[in-house]
PDB file of C-alpha atoms in Angstrom:
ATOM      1  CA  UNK A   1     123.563  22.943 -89.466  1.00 56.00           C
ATOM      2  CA  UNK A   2     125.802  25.817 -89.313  1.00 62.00           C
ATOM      3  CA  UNK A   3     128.795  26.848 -87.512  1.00 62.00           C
ATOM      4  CA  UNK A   4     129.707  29.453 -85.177  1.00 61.00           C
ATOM      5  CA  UNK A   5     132.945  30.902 -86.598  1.00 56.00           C
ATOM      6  CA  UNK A   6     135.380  32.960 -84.106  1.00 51.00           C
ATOM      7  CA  UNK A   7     136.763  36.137 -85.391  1.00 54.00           C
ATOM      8  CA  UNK A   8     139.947  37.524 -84.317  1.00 56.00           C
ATOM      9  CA  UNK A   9     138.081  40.328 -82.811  1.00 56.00           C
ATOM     10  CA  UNK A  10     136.137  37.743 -80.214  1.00 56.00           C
ATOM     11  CA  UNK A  11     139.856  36.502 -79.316  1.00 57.00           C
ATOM     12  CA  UNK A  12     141.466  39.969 -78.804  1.00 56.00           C
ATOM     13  CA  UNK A  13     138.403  40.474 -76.588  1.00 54.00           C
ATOM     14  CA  UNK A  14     138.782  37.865 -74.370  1.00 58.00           C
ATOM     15  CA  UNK A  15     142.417  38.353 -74.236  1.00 50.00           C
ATOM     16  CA  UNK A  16     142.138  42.005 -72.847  1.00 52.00           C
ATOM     17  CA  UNK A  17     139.006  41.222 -70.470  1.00 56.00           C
ATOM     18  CA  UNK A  18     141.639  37.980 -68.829  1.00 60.00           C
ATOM     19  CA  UNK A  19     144.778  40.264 -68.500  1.00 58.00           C
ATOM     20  CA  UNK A  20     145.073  42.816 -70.407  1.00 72.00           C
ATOM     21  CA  UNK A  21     146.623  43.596 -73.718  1.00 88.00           C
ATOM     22  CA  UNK A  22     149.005  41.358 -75.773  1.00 88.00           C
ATOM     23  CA  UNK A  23     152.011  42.910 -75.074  1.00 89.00           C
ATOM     24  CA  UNK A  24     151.483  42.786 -71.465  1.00 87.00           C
ATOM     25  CA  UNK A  25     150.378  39.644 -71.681  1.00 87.00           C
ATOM     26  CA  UNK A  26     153.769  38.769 -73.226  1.00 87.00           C
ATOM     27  CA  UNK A  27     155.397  40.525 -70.722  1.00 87.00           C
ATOM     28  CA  UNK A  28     154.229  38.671 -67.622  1.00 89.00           C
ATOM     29  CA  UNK A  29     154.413  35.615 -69.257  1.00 92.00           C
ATOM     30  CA  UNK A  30     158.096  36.461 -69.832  1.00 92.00           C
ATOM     31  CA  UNK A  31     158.326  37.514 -66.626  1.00 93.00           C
ATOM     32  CA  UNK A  32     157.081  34.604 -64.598  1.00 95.00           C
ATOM     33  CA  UNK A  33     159.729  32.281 -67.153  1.00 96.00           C
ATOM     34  CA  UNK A  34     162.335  34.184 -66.025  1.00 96.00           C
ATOM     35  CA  UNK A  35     161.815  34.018 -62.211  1.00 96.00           C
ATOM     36  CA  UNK A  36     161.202  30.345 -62.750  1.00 97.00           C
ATOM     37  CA  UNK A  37     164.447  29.643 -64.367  1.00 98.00           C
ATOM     38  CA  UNK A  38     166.079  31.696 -61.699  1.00 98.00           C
ATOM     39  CA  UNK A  39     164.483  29.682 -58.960  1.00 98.00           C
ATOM     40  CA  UNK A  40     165.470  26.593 -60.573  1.00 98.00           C
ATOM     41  CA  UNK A  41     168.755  26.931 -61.182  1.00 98.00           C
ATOM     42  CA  UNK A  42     169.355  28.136 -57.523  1.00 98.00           C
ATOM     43  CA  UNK A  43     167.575  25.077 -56.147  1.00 97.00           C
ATOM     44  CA  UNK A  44     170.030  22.610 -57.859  1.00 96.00           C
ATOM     45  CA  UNK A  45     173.065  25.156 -56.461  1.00 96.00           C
ATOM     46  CA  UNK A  46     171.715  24.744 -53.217  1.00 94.00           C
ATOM     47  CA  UNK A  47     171.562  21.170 -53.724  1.00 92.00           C
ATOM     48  CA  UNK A  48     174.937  20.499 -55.412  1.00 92.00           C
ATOM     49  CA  UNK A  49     176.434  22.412 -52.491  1.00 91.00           C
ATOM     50  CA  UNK A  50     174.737  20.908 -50.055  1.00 91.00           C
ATOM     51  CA  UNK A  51     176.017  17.368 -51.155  1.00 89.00           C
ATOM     52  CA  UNK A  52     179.147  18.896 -51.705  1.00 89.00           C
ATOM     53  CA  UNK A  53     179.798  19.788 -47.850  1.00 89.00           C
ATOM     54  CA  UNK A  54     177.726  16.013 -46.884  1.00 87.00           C
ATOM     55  CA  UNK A  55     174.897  17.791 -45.781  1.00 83.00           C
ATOM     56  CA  UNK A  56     172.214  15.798 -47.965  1.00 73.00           C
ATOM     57  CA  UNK A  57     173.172  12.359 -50.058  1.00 71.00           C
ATOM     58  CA  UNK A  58     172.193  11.637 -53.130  1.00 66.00           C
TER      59      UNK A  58
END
């Protein structure tokens, strides 16, 4: 019985064939965290205001 090993080389290859290279890779990824943080922290504005001023109860 033997095993199929996966060499780095098999991993880079994938890697540029799903998106590109690594530092790209890194950079959407950092990318797509920051514009999720951003939209999260203005949801809970908009929802602190809004039960500030009575328009939504919590």
């Amino acid at each position: 019985m033997t095993t199929d090993n996966v060499t780095n080389s098999n991993n880079t290859e994938r890697t540029i064939l799903e998106g590109g290279s690594k530092e790209a890779l890194n950079k959407k990824t950092s990318v797509q965290f920051l514009l999720s943080t951003t939209l999260g922290v203005i949801t809970i504005i908009l929802a602190a205001v809004s039960a500030y001023y009575g328009l939504i109860r919590f």
